XYZ file of C-alpha atoms in Angstrom:
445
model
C 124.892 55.010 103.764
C 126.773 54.243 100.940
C 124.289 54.602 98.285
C 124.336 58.256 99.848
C 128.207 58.488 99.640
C 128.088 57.153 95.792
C 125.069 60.111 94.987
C 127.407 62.783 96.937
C 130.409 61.715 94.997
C 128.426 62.353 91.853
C 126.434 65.550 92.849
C 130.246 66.819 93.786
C 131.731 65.829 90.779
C 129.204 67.295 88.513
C 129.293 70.593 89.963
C 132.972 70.774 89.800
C 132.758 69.989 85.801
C 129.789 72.561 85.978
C 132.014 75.342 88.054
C 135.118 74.762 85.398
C 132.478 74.570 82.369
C 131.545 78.348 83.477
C 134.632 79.269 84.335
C 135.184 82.572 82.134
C 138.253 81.858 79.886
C 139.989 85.873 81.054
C 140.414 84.953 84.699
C 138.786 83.728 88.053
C 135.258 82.653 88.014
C 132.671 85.201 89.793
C 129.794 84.756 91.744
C 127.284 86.240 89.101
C 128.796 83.992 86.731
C 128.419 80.622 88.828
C 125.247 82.178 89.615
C 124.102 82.476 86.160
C 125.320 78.886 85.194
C 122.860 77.486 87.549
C 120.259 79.781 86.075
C 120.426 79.120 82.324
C 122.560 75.578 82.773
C 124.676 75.671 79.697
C 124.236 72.661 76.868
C 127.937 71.524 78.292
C 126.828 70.639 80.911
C 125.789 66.756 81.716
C 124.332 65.529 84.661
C 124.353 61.712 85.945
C 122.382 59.972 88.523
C 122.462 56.881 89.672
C 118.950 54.929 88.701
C 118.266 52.024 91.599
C 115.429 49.401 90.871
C 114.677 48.546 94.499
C 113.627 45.443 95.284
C 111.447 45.186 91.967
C 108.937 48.123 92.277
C 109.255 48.627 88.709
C 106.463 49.334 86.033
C 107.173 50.014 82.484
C 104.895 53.178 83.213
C 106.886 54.090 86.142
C 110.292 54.099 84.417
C 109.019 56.184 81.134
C 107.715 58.665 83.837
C 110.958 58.618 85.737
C 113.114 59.249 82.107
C 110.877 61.897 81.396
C 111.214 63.851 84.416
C 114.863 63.134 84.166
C 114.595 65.047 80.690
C 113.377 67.897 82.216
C 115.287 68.326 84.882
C 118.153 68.165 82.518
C 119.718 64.850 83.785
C 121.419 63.435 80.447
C 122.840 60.230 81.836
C 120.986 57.181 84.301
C 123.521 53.914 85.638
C 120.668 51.230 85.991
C 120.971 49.554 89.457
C 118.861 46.382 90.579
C 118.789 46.150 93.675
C 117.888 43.653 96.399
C 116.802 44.405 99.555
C 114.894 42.899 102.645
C 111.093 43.486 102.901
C 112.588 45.033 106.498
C 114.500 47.625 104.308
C 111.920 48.099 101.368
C 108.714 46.392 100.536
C 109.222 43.278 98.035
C 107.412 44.236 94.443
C 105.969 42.177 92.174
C 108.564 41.898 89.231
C 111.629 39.457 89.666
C 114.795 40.013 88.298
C 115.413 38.523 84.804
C 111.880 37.517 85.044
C 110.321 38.055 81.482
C 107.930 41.066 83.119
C 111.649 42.689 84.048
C 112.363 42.225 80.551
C 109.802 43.901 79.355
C 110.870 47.259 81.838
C 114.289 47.528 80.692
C 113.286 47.168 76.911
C 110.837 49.816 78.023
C 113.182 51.684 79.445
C 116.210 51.718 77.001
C 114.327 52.721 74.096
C 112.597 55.608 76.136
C 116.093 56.593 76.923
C 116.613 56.319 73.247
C 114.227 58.795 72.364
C 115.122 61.287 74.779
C 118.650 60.973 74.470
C 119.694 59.851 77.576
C 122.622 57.906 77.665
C 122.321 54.697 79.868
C 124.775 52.765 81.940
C 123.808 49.167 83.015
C 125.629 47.610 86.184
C 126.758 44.345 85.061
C 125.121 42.100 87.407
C 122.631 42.615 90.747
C 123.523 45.101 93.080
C 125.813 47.966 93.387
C 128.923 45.998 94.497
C 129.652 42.991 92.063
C 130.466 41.297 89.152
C 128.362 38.301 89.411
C 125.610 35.918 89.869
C 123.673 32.529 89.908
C 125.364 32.117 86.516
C 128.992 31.988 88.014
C 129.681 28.263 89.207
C 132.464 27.301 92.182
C 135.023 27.076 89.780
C 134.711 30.603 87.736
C 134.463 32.371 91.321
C 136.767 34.267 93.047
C 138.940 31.607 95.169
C 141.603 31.855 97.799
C 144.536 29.654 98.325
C 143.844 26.236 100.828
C 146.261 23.601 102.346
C 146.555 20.392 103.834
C 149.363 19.730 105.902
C 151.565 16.971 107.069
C 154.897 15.603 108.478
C 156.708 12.601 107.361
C 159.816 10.906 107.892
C 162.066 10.154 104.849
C 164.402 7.824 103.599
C 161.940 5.275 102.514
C 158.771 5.383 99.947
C 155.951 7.085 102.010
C 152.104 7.017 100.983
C 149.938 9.289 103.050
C 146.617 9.940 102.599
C 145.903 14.234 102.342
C 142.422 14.538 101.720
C 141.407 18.120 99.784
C 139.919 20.549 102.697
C 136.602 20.875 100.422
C 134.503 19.643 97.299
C 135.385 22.203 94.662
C 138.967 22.369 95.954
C 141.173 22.668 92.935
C 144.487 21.503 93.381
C 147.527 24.074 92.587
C 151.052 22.194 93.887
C 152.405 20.030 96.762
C 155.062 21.441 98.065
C 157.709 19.342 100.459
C 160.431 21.180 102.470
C 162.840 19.627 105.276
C 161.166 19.945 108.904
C 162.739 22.425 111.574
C 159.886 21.335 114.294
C 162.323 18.984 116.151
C 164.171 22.084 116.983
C 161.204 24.486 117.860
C 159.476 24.863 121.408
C 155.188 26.178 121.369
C 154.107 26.733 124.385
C 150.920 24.525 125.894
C 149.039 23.099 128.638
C 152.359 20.523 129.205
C 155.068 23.069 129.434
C 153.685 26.070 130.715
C 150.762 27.656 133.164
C 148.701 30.599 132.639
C 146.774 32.978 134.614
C 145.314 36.498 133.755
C 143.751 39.855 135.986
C 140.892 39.217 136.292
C 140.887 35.949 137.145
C 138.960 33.796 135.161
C 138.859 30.024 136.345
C 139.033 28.531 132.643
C 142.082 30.705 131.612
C 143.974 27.137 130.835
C 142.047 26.843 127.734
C 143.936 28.963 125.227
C 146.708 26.844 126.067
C 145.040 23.518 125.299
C 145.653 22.720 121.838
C 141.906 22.533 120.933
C 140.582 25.292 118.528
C 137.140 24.164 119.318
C 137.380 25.210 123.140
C 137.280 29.139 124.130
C 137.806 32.104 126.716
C 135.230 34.566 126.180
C 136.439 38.444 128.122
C 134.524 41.020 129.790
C 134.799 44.439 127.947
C 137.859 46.468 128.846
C 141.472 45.740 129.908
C 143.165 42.185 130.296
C 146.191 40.711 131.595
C 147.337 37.225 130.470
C 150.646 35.804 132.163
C 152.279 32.779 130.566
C 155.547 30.972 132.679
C 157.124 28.304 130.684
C 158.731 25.597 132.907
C 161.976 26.452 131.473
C 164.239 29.578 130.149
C 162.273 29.469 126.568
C 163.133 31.803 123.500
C 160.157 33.427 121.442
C 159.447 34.591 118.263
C 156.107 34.686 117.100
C 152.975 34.815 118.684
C 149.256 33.867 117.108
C 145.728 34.839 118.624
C 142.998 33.112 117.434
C 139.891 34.823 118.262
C 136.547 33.438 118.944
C 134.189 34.064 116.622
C 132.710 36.932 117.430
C 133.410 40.277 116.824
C 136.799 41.655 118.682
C 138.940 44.734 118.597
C 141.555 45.191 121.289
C 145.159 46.978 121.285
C 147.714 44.090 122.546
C 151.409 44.455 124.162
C 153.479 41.349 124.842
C 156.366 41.428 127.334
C 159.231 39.303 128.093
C 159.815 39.427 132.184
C 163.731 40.872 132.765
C 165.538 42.314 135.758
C 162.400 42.462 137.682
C 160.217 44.292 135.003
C 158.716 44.138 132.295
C 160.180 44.951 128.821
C 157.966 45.280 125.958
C 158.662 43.234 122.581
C 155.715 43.282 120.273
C 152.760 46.389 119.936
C 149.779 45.343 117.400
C 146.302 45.669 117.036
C 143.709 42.938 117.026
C 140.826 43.972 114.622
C 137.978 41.310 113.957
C 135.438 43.140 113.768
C 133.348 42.592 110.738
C 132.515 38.721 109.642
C 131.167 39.749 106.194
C 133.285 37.790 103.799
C 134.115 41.087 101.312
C 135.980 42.203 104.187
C 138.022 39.241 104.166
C 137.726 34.830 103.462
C 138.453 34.456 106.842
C 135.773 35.998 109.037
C 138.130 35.276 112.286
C 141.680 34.581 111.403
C 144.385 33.962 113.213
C 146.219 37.516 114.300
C 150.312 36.494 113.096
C 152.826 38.756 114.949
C 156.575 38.692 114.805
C 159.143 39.535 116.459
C 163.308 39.533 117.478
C 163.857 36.656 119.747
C 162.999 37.033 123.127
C 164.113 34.733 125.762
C 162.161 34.415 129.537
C 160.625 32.525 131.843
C 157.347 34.997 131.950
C 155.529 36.557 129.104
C 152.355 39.003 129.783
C 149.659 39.802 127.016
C 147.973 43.281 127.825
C 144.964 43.352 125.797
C 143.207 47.107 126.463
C 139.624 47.665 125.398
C 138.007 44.639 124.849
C 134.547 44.550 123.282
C 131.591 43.049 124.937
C 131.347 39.325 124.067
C 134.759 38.769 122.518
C 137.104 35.867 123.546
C 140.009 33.767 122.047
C 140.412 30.012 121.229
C 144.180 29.430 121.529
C 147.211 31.826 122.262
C 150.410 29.867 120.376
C 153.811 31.966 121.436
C 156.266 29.600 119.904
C 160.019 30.173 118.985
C 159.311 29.439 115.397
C 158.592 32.756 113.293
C 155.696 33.041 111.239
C 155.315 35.846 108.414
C 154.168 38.499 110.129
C 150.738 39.453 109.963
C 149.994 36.397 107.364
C 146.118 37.014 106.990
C 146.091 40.357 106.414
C 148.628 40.038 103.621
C 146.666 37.228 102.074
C 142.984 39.529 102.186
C 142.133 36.543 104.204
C 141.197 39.729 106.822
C 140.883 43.024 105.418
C 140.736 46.334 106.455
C 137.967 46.347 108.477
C 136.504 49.790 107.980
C 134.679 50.797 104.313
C 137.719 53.620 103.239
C 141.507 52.212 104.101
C 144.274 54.696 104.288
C 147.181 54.563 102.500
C 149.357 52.806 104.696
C 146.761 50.073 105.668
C 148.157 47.409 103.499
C 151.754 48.119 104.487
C 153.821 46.416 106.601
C 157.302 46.732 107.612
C 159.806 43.695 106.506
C 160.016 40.706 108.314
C 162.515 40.717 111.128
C 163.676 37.170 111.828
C 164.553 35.539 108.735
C 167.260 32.808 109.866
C 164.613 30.234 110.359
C 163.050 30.867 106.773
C 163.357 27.884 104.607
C 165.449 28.694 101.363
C 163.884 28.439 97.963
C 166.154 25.604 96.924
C 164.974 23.324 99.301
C 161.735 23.075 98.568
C 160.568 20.581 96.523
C 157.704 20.369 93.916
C 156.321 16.727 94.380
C 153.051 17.474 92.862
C 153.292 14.334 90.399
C 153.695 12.403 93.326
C 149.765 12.756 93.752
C 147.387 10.512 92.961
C 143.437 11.494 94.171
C 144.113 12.070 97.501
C 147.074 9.950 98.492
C 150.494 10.884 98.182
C 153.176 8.297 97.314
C 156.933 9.626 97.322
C 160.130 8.481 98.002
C 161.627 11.160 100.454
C 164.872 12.017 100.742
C 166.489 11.258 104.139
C 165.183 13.192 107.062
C 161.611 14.828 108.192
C 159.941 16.605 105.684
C 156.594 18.832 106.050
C 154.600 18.210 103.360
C 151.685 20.922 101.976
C 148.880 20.163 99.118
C 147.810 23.893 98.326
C 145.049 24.338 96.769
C 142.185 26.808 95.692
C 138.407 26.812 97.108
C 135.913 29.888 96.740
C 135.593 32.442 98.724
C 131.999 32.407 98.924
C 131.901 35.857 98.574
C 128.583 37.426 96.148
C 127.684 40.339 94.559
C 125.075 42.514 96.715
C 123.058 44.318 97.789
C 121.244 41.487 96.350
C 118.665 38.750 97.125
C 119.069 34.602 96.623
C 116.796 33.830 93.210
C 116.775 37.445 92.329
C 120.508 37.732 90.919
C 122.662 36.847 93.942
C 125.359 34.636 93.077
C 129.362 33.961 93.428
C 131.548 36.506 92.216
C 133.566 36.155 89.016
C 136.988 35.504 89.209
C 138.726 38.514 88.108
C 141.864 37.424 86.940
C 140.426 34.702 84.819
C 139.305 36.500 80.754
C 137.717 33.077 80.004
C 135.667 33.579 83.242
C 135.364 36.702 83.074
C 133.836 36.747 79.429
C 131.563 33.788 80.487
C 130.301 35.931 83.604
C 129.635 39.032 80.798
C 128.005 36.942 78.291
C 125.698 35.586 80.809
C 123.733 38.767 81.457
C 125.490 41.751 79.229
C 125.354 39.427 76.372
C 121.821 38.249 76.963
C 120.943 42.239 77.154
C 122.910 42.381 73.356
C 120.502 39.942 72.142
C 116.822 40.095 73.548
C 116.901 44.106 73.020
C 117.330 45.333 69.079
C 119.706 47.300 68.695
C 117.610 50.891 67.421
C 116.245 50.297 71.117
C 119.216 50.628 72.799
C 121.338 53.117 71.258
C 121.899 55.054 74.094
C 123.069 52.408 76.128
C 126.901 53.129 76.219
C 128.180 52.359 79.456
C 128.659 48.804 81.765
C 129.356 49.676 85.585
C 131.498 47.568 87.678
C 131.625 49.217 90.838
């Protein structure tokens, strides 16, 4: 489907260029004009197709044939794709990528484009959405940010041991700011009881603390009622979803004056776990809010999908930054085309809790391996080693040991250049360059 949106996009485009290029230079173009354009196609006029190697059925006869009949069709222009697909979605040929038999084919092929004329364009790795491959190690990938967090209490030397979340974690700073948890209330299984419509007997568990327990739903509408011992005063509110995919629209409300009064509308969208759509296949959904103070909050969730549950529900009177994932691409928009406004969001609306600037405190000398040893300050102080990990994310369609691999960290030249090198560059020197002359054009979709 969107190979077939990428080949619209380009049959579009070229007939708009092909419509202007007739377009008589007295007025409004007519009919018998565009009609004679596509008649006698005028020499202006340059037409591009995409040119996919699927899943190595390539011959060195077959693409000479295929730049041939290009020719006389009049298509001027080919962007060489390899891609990798399943033997479910095409049969598996014969000839590997970067095998020396593939080699062979796109010499073949660049100096047959030569002699026609055709001017080439080369995606720069496997697949049609990418820049990169087996050549790209943990460390020259794209990464996100990690942490590992902690709480001590000052006014003496502390060593604590913070042990990096993964192997190719790469440490960035450690960051120490005074705690405000001794003045926060989260609701749980010790200060609060739950129950929902429809009943469902193991309700208590997104109130347990454990991330590793879970409610799965029935598709369609939910109520979830949460009464605090106490009077308590909220701010924030975090849904952790099982992992599977959920979408649901969600309403929170604070219990006043015998009703019901609304404080927070938002949308909870997990429904894709491919990691290009986000690091975090099912993050936490971060909502907040003006303070709200009850004894009963309700959670409407309307139109579950089949099979979709939570792990933990945390309303707490701490803020968080609101919607914290999304704004951190550790969930994306979930559909292939955003809108405009779908990495927007509206300021954050509680900001008295916020920590100042000024009192945090770099400590990152204060590091050694994986223990920290630092004389803190009077007080309790949360403590966070931040770090970056890869996303795991690869260029695709493609398959493993035919040119899948991590992709290149973008904001990196010296990766960047290394990722290049490793197949552009090799194309620079194993083809002369009378062969491929007409090569002029690296795609990075």
């Amino acid at each position: 489907m969107e190979f077939k949106h990428l080949l619209l996009g380009t049959i579009c485009a070229a007939l708009t260029a092909f419509a202007c290029s007739c377009r008589p230079s007295g007025g409004d173009i007519g009919y018998d004009d565009l009609r004679a354009g596509f008649v006698d196609i005028p020499d202006t006029m340059q037409t591009s197709v995409y040119w996919h190697w699927l899943a190595g059925n390539i011959s060195e006869e077959g693409v000479v044939a295929d730049l041939d009949a290009m020719k006389k069709a009049g298509i001027n222009r080919a962007f060489i794709a390899n891609i990798g697909l399943t033997p479910q979605e095409v049969p598996t040929g014969d000839v590997r990528f970067l095998s020396d038999e593939w080699w062979r084919i796109l010499h073949a092929a660049l100096k047959r484009a030569a002699e026609l004329d055709i001017e080439i364009g080369i995606f720069n790795s496997a697949g049609w959405s990418q820049a990169g491959g087996p050549w790209v190690a943990p460390g020259q990938s794209m990464r996100r940010l990690a942490s590992v967090r902690g709480r001590v209490a000052g006014g003496e030397p502390v060593r604590v041991c913070m042990p990096a979340p993964a192997p190719e974690f790469q440490d960035v700073k450690v960051l120490a700011w005074p705690s405000a948890a001794a003045g926060t209330t989260t609701l749980g299984s010790g200060n609060c009881t739950v129950d929902c419509t429809p009943a469902m007997p193991d309700i208590g568990k997104l109130l347990d603390g454990d991330e590793r327990s879970e409610v799965r739903f029935a598709p369609g509408n939910l109520t979830i009622d949460f009464q605090p011992d106490t009077l308590v005063t909220i701010r924030s509110i975090r849904c952790l979803p099982s992992h599977a995919p959920v979408f649901a629209q969600a309403v929170l409300s604070v219990e006043c004056g015998g009703g019901f009064e609304p404080v927070a509308h938002f949308r909870i969208d997990r429904r894709r776990d491919r990691l290009d759509v986000g690091f975090d296949p099912y993050a936490a959904v971060a909502v907040s809010f003006p303070a709200a103070t009850g004894s009963r909050f309700r959670l409407e969730l309307s139109g579950l999908t089949a099979g979709c549950g939570f792990r933990e529900v945390v309303l707490s009177s701490e803020p968080v930054v609101d919607r914290f994932e999304e704004k951190t691409f550790a969930k994306m928009f979930q559909e292939p085309l955003p809108y405009w406004k779908e990495y927007q969001w509206p300021q954050s609306v509680d900001t008295a809790a916020a920590v100042r600037a000024g009192r945090v405190l770099d400590i990152s000398d204060c590091l050694v391996g994986d223990t920290l040893c630092w004389d803190a300050p009077d007080g309790e102080w949360e403590i966070l080693r931040t770090g970056m990990v890869p996303t795991g994310v690869t260029n695709f369609p493609a398959l493993d040991g035919d040119g899948l691999g991590l992709e290149v960290d973008k904001m990196s030249r010296t990766h960047l250049q290394a990722h290049f090198d490793a197949f552009v560059g090799e194309i620079l020197r194993r083809i002369p360059a009378r062969d491929r002359r007409t090569w002029k054009v690296v795609v990075a979709d």
